[in-house]
Amino acid sequence: MRSKIYILLSLLVLVALVLGACAPAATEEPPPPPPPEPTAPPEPEPEIPSGPPDLTGETITIYHFGDLSGPYAAITSPLVHGAEDAVVAVNEAGGIYGAMLDVKFADTAGSIDEAVAAFDRFTGEDDNPLVMITYGSGEVEALAQRFAESKVVNITAGLSARGFYIDSGYSFGLGPIYPDQFGLVMTFLQDNWAAYKPADAGDEIKLAYISWPTAFGQGALTPETRAFLDDLGIEVVAEETYDVSPAADTTTAILNAQVAGANVIWTNTLAFGVSVVLNDLNSLGLRDQFVVATDNWGMDLATYAFLADGAYGVGLISTFPYLWWTDVDNTGVQYAESLFAANERPSSEHNVGYLLLVAGIDMTVQAIQHAIDTVGYENLTGEAVHDALMDLSPFEALDGVLRVDYSGTNRSPHVSQIRMIKGGPDAFNILQDWTDTPDLRPVE
């Protein structure tokens, strides 16, 4: 019996050993995971202002320079006064978020050297200039690269294709460039030649370009417009120049155009520049042999001051890239009219220059305000204003008095009306309403 018990116990031990050998080996507990790396506290969310900034006590300066004592003085004066009256009105209405506008002017006497000196003086006095307003093509061309390098916005009435599109990017026009204007009018005449051609003219337009020998005067006749005219089937049969003076004599230029067979005259001038052509055509008895067309500055009340007879202006055709004083239903025109009356400006300044610069200041204010909304007043620079003009585009200045589009590489508007003088000084009748201009910017 004892031996049986012994054998049974031995078997149990043996079974236990076998089972132990077959059991899986015990595994060690894995080490605990390392503690998480310390992280920086999250960046605080930018504070979103609950309303517009309060810039009371701040000053924003706008600079401008142009000819008030040289050949363009009579033309520049209304431009300057329109800008200055508009700035006063902006300040009286509270400025830009309470910041007051200051305007500083320099007389260049029509000298490009003086324009460059004014730019140097203003940029030397101000380490963060935002906007400068200029009035002539020569100034724009001379300073285009300087504006771009200094990142100062130039809002200008000098509608130079070269100034906007060669070595530039910071000059913005208050109207289409002169090649675009030229192309628009010549397209209109080509499409409507039967209705507007002189009685003795043939079926083809023969063009005489008679203008000043300046950047402005020659600004419409470019390689791009020559090619465009060729495509239209319009031949340039005469190119003549005359002095920048109310006393200039254009009779030789007109007679040369007649001999060449011209039936259209384009003059890229303004006021007295257009008037001397019209006066001499009438003196020669040749007015009915030519359609006379001009850029936007040529159709203006200032032109009448130099006409020997107001009737000589009848039939003049021009681009018209803005509204006019007679567009009395427009609130922007009404606003400009109220400024003109409140400041007791003389009737001689009730012209395109004054109206357009009131619109130009409105455009400038819109751009500065948008720049502040975008980057903050503390980061306000000329570059921010430049970007704002592009970001706002297309948009209307002074409730549609001026229509602009500076998006992409555009630096000038690309829409305009075409008007004709059909009666008195205010009878600038619309021949063609707002239309896209051809794009004849320089290619290099």
Coordinates of C-alpha atoms in Angstrom, one line a residue:
M1 CA 0.0 0.0 0.0
R2 CA 2.8 2.4 0.9
S3 CA 4.5 1.6 -2.3
K4 CA 1.4 2.4 -4.3
I5 CA 1.1 5.8 -2.6
Y6 CA 4.7 6.5 -3.4
I7 CA 4.2 5.6 -7.1
L8 CA 1.1 7.8 -7.3
L9 CA 3.0 10.8 -5.7
S10 CA 5.8 10.2 -8.1
L11 CA 3.4 10.3 -11.1
L12 CA 1.9 13.5 -9.8
V13 CA 5.3 15.2 -9.5
L14 CA 6.2 14.0 -13.0
V15 CA 3.0 15.4 -14.5
A16 CA 3.6 18.7 -12.7
L17 CA 7.1 18.9 -14.1
V18 CA 5.9 18.1 -17.6
L19 CA 3.1 20.7 -17.4
G20 CA 5.6 23.3 -16.0
A21 CA 8.0 22.6 -18.9
C22 CA 5.2 23.1 -21.5
A23 CA 3.8 26.3 -19.9
P24 CA 4.8 29.7 -21.6
A25 CA 7.7 31.4 -20.1
A26 CA 6.8 34.4 -17.9
T27 CA 7.3 37.8 -19.5
E28 CA 8.6 40.9 -17.9
E29 CA 6.3 43.8 -17.5
P30 CA 7.0 46.5 -20.1
P31 CA 8.6 49.7 -18.8
P32 CA 6.3 52.6 -18.3
P33 CA 6.1 55.1 -21.2
P34 CA 8.3 58.2 -20.9
P35 CA 6.6 61.3 -19.7
P36 CA 5.5 63.6 -22.5
E37 CA 8.0 66.3 -23.6
P38 CA 7.1 69.7 -22.3
T39 CA 5.4 71.9 -24.9
A40 CA 5.3 75.7 -25.3
P41 CA 2.0 77.3 -24.4
P42 CA -0.2 78.0 -27.4
E43 CA 0.1 81.4 -29.1
P44 CA -2.7 83.7 -28.0
E45 CA -5.3 84.3 -30.7
P46 CA -4.9 87.8 -32.3
E47 CA -7.3 90.2 -30.8
I48 CA -10.0 91.1 -33.3
P49 CA -10.9 94.8 -32.9
S50 CA -14.5 95.4 -32.1
G51 CA -14.6 98.5 -34.4
P52 CA -12.5 100.9 -36.4
P53 CA -9.3 102.2 -34.8
D54 CA -9.3 105.6 -33.1
L55 CA -6.5 107.6 -34.8
T56 CA -7.4 110.9 -33.3
G57 CA -4.2 113.0 -33.0
E58 CA -2.5 111.3 -35.9
T59 CA -1.6 112.9 -39.2
I60 CA -1.3 111.4 -42.7
T61 CA 0.5 113.5 -45.2
I62 CA -0.2 113.6 -48.9
Y63 CA 2.4 115.2 -51.1
H64 CA 1.9 116.7 -54.6
F65 CA 3.9 118.8 -57.0
G66 CA 3.3 120.4 -60.4
D67 CA 3.6 123.5 -62.5
L68 CA 2.0 126.7 -61.0
S69 CA 4.4 129.2 -62.5
G70 CA 5.4 127.8 -65.9
P71 CA 3.6 126.9 -69.2
Y72 CA 1.0 124.6 -67.6
A73 CA 0.1 126.9 -64.7
A74 CA -3.4 127.8 -65.9
I75 CA -4.1 124.1 -66.3
T76 CA -2.5 122.9 -63.1
S77 CA -4.1 125.4 -60.8
P78 CA -7.6 123.8 -60.8
L79 CA -6.0 120.4 -60.3
V80 CA -4.2 121.6 -57.2
H81 CA -7.2 123.4 -55.8
G82 CA -9.5 120.4 -56.4
A83 CA -7.0 118.3 -54.4
E84 CA -6.7 120.8 -51.6
D85 CA -10.4 121.5 -51.2
A86 CA -11.1 117.8 -51.1
V87 CA -8.6 117.2 -48.3
V88 CA -10.1 120.0 -46.2
A89 CA -13.5 118.4 -46.7
V90 CA -12.2 115.0 -45.6
N91 CA -10.8 116.5 -42.4
E92 CA -14.0 118.3 -41.7
A93 CA -15.8 115.0 -41.9
G94 CA -13.4 113.4 -39.4
G95 CA -10.4 112.4 -41.5
I96 CA -9.5 108.8 -41.8
Y97 CA -10.6 107.2 -38.5
G98 CA -9.9 110.5 -36.8
A99 CA -6.4 111.0 -38.4
M100 CA -6.2 114.3 -40.2
L101 CA -4.8 114.7 -43.7
D102 CA -2.0 117.1 -44.3
V103 CA -1.2 118.2 -47.9
K104 CA 2.1 119.6 -49.0
F105 CA 2.7 121.1 -52.4
A106 CA 5.8 122.1 -54.4
D107 CA 5.8 124.3 -57.5
T108 CA 8.0 122.8 -60.3
A109 CA 7.5 125.6 -62.8
G110 CA 7.2 122.9 -65.5
S111 CA 10.8 121.7 -64.9
I112 CA 11.5 118.0 -64.7
D113 CA 14.6 118.8 -62.6
E114 CA 12.4 120.7 -60.1
A115 CA 10.1 117.7 -60.0
V116 CA 12.9 115.4 -59.1
A117 CA 14.1 117.9 -56.5
A118 CA 10.6 117.9 -55.0
F119 CA 10.6 114.1 -54.8
D120 CA 14.0 114.1 -53.1
R121 CA 13.0 116.8 -50.7
F122 CA 9.7 115.1 -49.7
T123 CA 11.3 111.6 -49.3
G124 CA 14.2 113.2 -47.3
E125 CA 11.8 114.9 -44.9
D126 CA 9.5 111.9 -44.4
D127 CA 10.9 108.4 -43.6
N128 CA 7.5 106.8 -44.5
P129 CA 5.9 108.7 -47.4
L130 CA 2.7 107.0 -48.6
V131 CA 1.3 108.9 -51.6
M132 CA 2.5 111.6 -54.0
I133 CA 0.2 113.2 -56.6
T134 CA 1.7 114.4 -59.8
Y135 CA 0.2 116.2 -62.8
G136 CA 2.4 115.7 -65.9
S137 CA 3.7 112.8 -68.1
G138 CA 7.3 114.1 -67.9
E139 CA 7.3 113.9 -64.1
V140 CA 5.9 110.4 -64.2
E141 CA 8.5 109.1 -66.7
A142 CA 11.4 110.8 -64.9
L143 CA 10.4 109.4 -61.5
A144 CA 8.7 106.1 -62.3
Q145 CA 11.6 104.0 -61.2
R146 CA 12.2 106.1 -58.1
F147 CA 8.6 105.7 -57.0
A148 CA 8.9 102.0 -57.4
E149 CA 12.2 101.7 -55.6
S150 CA 11.0 103.9 -52.7
K151 CA 7.6 102.1 -52.7
V152 CA 5.8 105.5 -52.8
V153 CA 2.4 105.5 -54.5
N154 CA 2.1 108.0 -57.3
I155 CA -1.4 109.0 -58.3
T156 CA -1.2 111.0 -61.4
A157 CA -2.9 112.9 -64.2
G158 CA 0.1 112.4 -66.4
L159 CA -1.2 109.3 -68.3
S160 CA 2.1 108.2 -69.7
A161 CA 2.3 104.6 -71.0
R162 CA 6.0 104.4 -70.3
G163 CA 5.6 105.9 -66.8
F164 CA 3.1 103.3 -65.9
Y165 CA 4.5 100.1 -67.5
I166 CA 8.2 100.5 -67.9
D167 CA 10.4 100.3 -64.7
S168 CA 7.4 101.2 -62.6
G169 CA 4.4 99.6 -60.8
Y170 CA 3.8 102.4 -58.3
S171 CA 2.3 105.0 -60.6
F172 CA -1.5 104.8 -60.9
G173 CA -3.4 106.8 -63.6
L174 CA -6.5 109.0 -63.3
G175 CA -7.5 108.0 -66.8
P176 CA -6.5 105.5 -69.5
I177 CA -3.0 105.8 -71.0
Y178 CA -2.8 107.9 -74.1
P179 CA -2.2 105.0 -76.5
D180 CA -5.4 103.3 -75.2
Q181 CA -7.4 106.6 -75.7
F182 CA -6.0 107.0 -79.2
G183 CA -6.9 103.5 -80.1
L184 CA -10.4 103.8 -78.7
V185 CA -11.2 107.0 -80.7
M186 CA -9.7 105.7 -83.9
T187 CA -11.7 102.4 -83.6
F188 CA -14.8 104.4 -83.1
L189 CA -14.1 106.6 -86.2
Q190 CA -13.3 103.6 -88.3
D191 CA -16.5 101.9 -87.2
N192 CA -18.6 105.0 -87.8
W193 CA -16.7 106.8 -90.6
A194 CA -19.7 107.2 -92.8
A195 CA -21.5 109.2 -90.1
Y196 CA -18.6 111.5 -89.1
K197 CA -16.3 111.9 -92.1
P198 CA -16.0 115.3 -93.8
A199 CA -18.1 115.7 -96.9
D200 CA -15.2 115.5 -99.3
A201 CA -13.4 112.7 -97.5
G202 CA -13.0 109.3 -99.1
D203 CA -13.8 106.0 -97.6
E204 CA -10.5 105.6 -95.8
I205 CA -9.2 107.5 -92.8
K206 CA -6.0 109.4 -93.4
L207 CA -4.5 110.5 -90.2
A208 CA -2.3 113.5 -89.3
Y209 CA -0.7 113.5 -85.8
I210 CA -0.1 117.1 -84.9
S211 CA 1.0 117.7 -81.4
W212 CA 3.5 119.0 -78.9
P213 CA 7.1 117.7 -79.0
T214 CA 6.9 116.6 -75.3
A215 CA 6.4 113.3 -73.4
F216 CA 2.7 114.2 -73.2
G217 CA 2.4 115.5 -76.8
Q218 CA 4.0 112.4 -78.3
G219 CA 2.5 110.0 -75.7
A220 CA -0.2 108.5 -78.0
L221 CA 2.0 107.7 -81.0
T222 CA 3.9 104.6 -80.0
P223 CA 5.0 101.3 -81.7
E224 CA 1.9 99.7 -80.3
T225 CA -0.5 102.3 -81.7
R226 CA 1.2 102.3 -85.0
A227 CA 0.7 98.6 -85.3
F228 CA -2.9 98.9 -84.1
L229 CA -3.7 101.6 -86.7
D230 CA -2.2 99.3 -89.4
D231 CA -4.5 96.5 -88.3
L232 CA -7.5 99.0 -88.5
G233 CA -6.4 100.0 -92.0
I234 CA -5.7 103.6 -91.0
E235 CA -2.6 105.3 -92.5
V236 CA -0.6 108.0 -90.7
V237 CA 0.1 110.3 -93.5
A238 CA 1.6 113.3 -91.6
E239 CA 3.4 113.9 -88.3
E240 CA 3.9 117.5 -87.2
T241 CA 4.9 119.3 -84.0
Y242 CA 4.3 122.8 -82.7
D243 CA 5.3 124.9 -79.7
V244 CA 3.8 124.5 -76.2
S245 CA 2.4 128.0 -76.2
P246 CA -1.0 129.7 -76.6
A247 CA 0.7 131.8 -79.4
A248 CA 1.9 128.8 -81.3
D249 CA 1.3 128.7 -85.1
T250 CA 0.0 125.4 -86.5
T251 CA -0.8 126.7 -90.1
T252 CA 2.3 125.0 -91.6
A253 CA 1.5 121.7 -89.9
I254 CA -2.1 121.9 -91.0
L255 CA -1.2 122.7 -94.6
N256 CA 1.3 119.8 -94.7
A257 CA -1.5 117.5 -93.4
Q258 CA -3.8 118.8 -96.2
V259 CA -1.2 118.1 -98.9
A260 CA -0.6 114.6 -97.5
G261 CA -4.3 113.9 -97.9
A262 CA -5.2 113.8 -94.2
N263 CA -8.9 113.9 -93.2
V264 CA -8.4 113.3 -89.4
I265 CA -6.2 115.3 -87.0
W266 CA -5.2 113.9 -83.6
T267 CA -3.6 116.3 -81.2
N268 CA -2.4 114.9 -77.9
T269 CA -2.5 118.3 -76.0
L270 CA -4.8 120.2 -73.8
A271 CA -6.5 123.6 -73.5
F272 CA -4.5 126.1 -75.6
G273 CA -2.9 123.2 -77.5
V274 CA -6.2 122.1 -79.0
S275 CA -7.4 125.7 -79.4
V276 CA -4.5 126.8 -81.6
V277 CA -5.3 123.9 -84.0
L278 CA -9.0 124.8 -84.1
N279 CA -8.3 128.5 -84.5
D280 CA -5.9 128.0 -87.3
L281 CA -8.1 125.5 -89.1
N282 CA -10.9 128.1 -89.1
S283 CA -8.6 130.9 -90.1
L284 CA -7.5 128.8 -93.1
G285 CA -11.0 128.0 -94.0
L286 CA -10.2 124.3 -93.7
R287 CA -12.3 123.3 -90.6
D288 CA -14.8 121.3 -92.6
Q289 CA -12.0 119.2 -94.2
F290 CA -10.9 117.5 -91.0
V291 CA -12.3 115.5 -88.1
V292 CA -10.4 116.9 -85.1
A293 CA -9.9 114.5 -82.1
T294 CA -7.9 114.7 -78.9
D295 CA -7.2 113.0 -75.6
N296 CA -9.3 113.5 -72.5
W297 CA -7.7 116.8 -71.4
G298 CA -8.5 118.4 -74.8
M299 CA -12.2 118.6 -74.2
D300 CA -12.5 121.0 -71.3
L301 CA -13.8 124.4 -70.4
A302 CA -10.2 125.5 -70.3
T303 CA -10.0 125.0 -74.0
Y304 CA -12.7 127.6 -74.6
A305 CA -10.6 130.3 -72.9
F306 CA -8.2 130.2 -75.9
L307 CA -10.7 129.8 -78.7
A308 CA -11.1 132.9 -80.9
D309 CA -14.8 131.9 -81.2
G310 CA -16.6 129.4 -79.0
A311 CA -18.2 127.9 -82.1
Y312 CA -14.8 126.7 -83.2
G313 CA -15.0 123.9 -80.6
V314 CA -18.1 122.3 -82.2
G315 CA -17.3 118.9 -83.6
L316 CA -14.3 118.2 -81.4
I317 CA -14.2 114.5 -80.4
S318 CA -12.4 113.1 -77.4
T319 CA -12.1 110.3 -74.9
F320 CA -14.0 111.1 -71.7
P321 CA -13.1 108.6 -68.9
Y322 CA -15.1 110.3 -66.2
L323 CA -18.4 112.1 -65.6
W324 CA -18.9 115.8 -66.2
W325 CA -20.4 118.7 -64.2
T326 CA -23.6 118.4 -66.2
D327 CA -24.1 114.8 -64.9
V328 CA -26.0 116.4 -62.1
D329 CA -27.9 113.3 -60.9
N330 CA -24.6 111.7 -59.8
T331 CA -23.9 112.3 -56.0
G332 CA -20.1 112.5 -56.6
V333 CA -20.6 115.4 -59.1
Q334 CA -23.0 117.0 -56.6
Y335 CA -20.3 116.7 -53.9
A336 CA -17.7 118.3 -56.1
E337 CA -20.0 121.1 -57.0
S338 CA -20.7 121.8 -53.3
L339 CA -16.9 122.0 -52.6
F340 CA -16.4 124.3 -55.6
A341 CA -19.1 126.7 -54.4
A342 CA -18.1 126.6 -50.7
N343 CA -14.5 127.5 -51.6
E344 CA -15.6 130.2 -54.0
R345 CA -13.4 129.0 -56.9
P346 CA -13.6 131.1 -60.1
S347 CA -15.7 129.9 -62.9
S348 CA -12.5 129.4 -65.0
E349 CA -11.6 126.5 -62.7
H350 CA -15.0 124.7 -63.1
N351 CA -13.3 122.2 -65.3
V352 CA -12.0 118.7 -65.6
G353 CA -9.0 119.2 -63.4
Y354 CA -10.9 120.3 -60.3
L355 CA -13.5 117.6 -60.7
L356 CA -11.0 114.8 -61.4
L357 CA -8.8 115.7 -58.4
V358 CA -11.7 115.6 -56.0
A359 CA -12.3 112.1 -57.3
G360 CA -8.5 111.4 -57.0
I361 CA -8.5 112.4 -53.3
D362 CA -11.5 110.2 -52.7
M363 CA -9.7 107.3 -54.4
T364 CA -6.6 108.0 -52.2
V365 CA -8.7 108.0 -49.0
Q366 CA -10.4 104.8 -49.9
A367 CA -7.0 103.1 -50.5
I368 CA -5.4 104.4 -47.3
Q369 CA -8.4 103.4 -45.2
H370 CA -8.4 99.9 -46.8
A371 CA -4.7 99.6 -46.1
I372 CA -5.3 100.5 -42.4
D373 CA -8.1 97.9 -42.3
T374 CA -5.8 95.3 -43.8
V375 CA -2.4 95.8 -42.1
G376 CA -3.2 98.2 -39.2
Y377 CA -2.2 101.8 -38.8
E378 CA 1.1 100.8 -37.2
N379 CA 2.1 99.0 -40.4
L380 CA 0.8 101.6 -42.8
T381 CA 3.3 102.1 -45.7
G382 CA 3.3 103.1 -49.3
E383 CA 3.5 99.4 -50.2
A384 CA 0.3 98.8 -48.2
V385 CA -1.5 101.6 -50.1
H386 CA -0.2 100.1 -53.3
D387 CA -1.6 96.7 -52.4
A388 CA -4.9 98.3 -51.3
L389 CA -5.4 100.0 -54.7
M390 CA -5.0 96.6 -56.3
D391 CA -7.1 94.8 -53.8
L392 CA -10.0 97.2 -54.1
S393 CA -10.0 97.0 -57.9
P394 CA -12.2 97.4 -59.9
F395 CA -13.9 100.2 -58.0
E396 CA -15.4 103.6 -58.4
A397 CA -14.0 106.9 -57.1
L398 CA -16.4 109.6 -56.0
D399 CA -19.5 107.5 -56.6
G400 CA -18.7 106.7 -60.1
V401 CA -17.2 110.0 -61.4
L402 CA -14.1 107.9 -62.2
R403 CA -14.0 104.1 -62.8
V404 CA -10.6 102.4 -62.1
D405 CA -9.2 98.9 -62.2
Y406 CA -5.6 98.5 -60.9
S407 CA -5.8 94.7 -60.5
G408 CA -3.0 92.5 -61.7
T409 CA -0.5 94.6 -63.7
N410 CA -3.1 97.3 -64.6
R411 CA -2.0 100.8 -63.6
S412 CA -4.6 102.7 -65.5
P413 CA -8.3 102.5 -66.2
H414 CA -9.4 100.6 -69.3
V415 CA -12.9 102.1 -69.8
S416 CA -14.0 105.4 -71.2
Q417 CA -16.8 107.3 -72.9
I418 CA -16.4 109.2 -76.2
R419 CA -17.9 112.6 -76.4
M420 CA -18.3 115.4 -78.9
I421 CA -18.8 119.1 -78.5
K422 CA -22.2 119.8 -80.2
G423 CA -23.0 123.2 -78.7
G424 CA -21.9 125.5 -75.9
P425 CA -19.2 124.8 -73.4
D426 CA -21.3 122.4 -71.4
A427 CA -22.5 120.5 -74.4
F428 CA -20.1 117.6 -74.3
N429 CA -22.5 115.0 -75.7
I430 CA -21.9 111.3 -75.4
L431 CA -21.2 109.6 -78.7
Q432 CA -20.3 106.2 -77.2
D433 CA -21.0 105.3 -73.6
W434 CA -18.6 103.4 -71.3
T435 CA -16.6 101.1 -73.4
D436 CA -13.5 99.0 -72.9
T437 CA -10.4 100.6 -74.4
P438 CA -7.9 98.5 -76.4
D439 CA -4.9 97.5 -74.3
L440 CA -1.9 99.2 -76.0
R441 CA 0.5 99.3 -73.1
P442 CA 4.2 99.0 -74.1
V443 CA 5.5 95.5 -74.4
E444 CA 9.0 96.4 -73.2

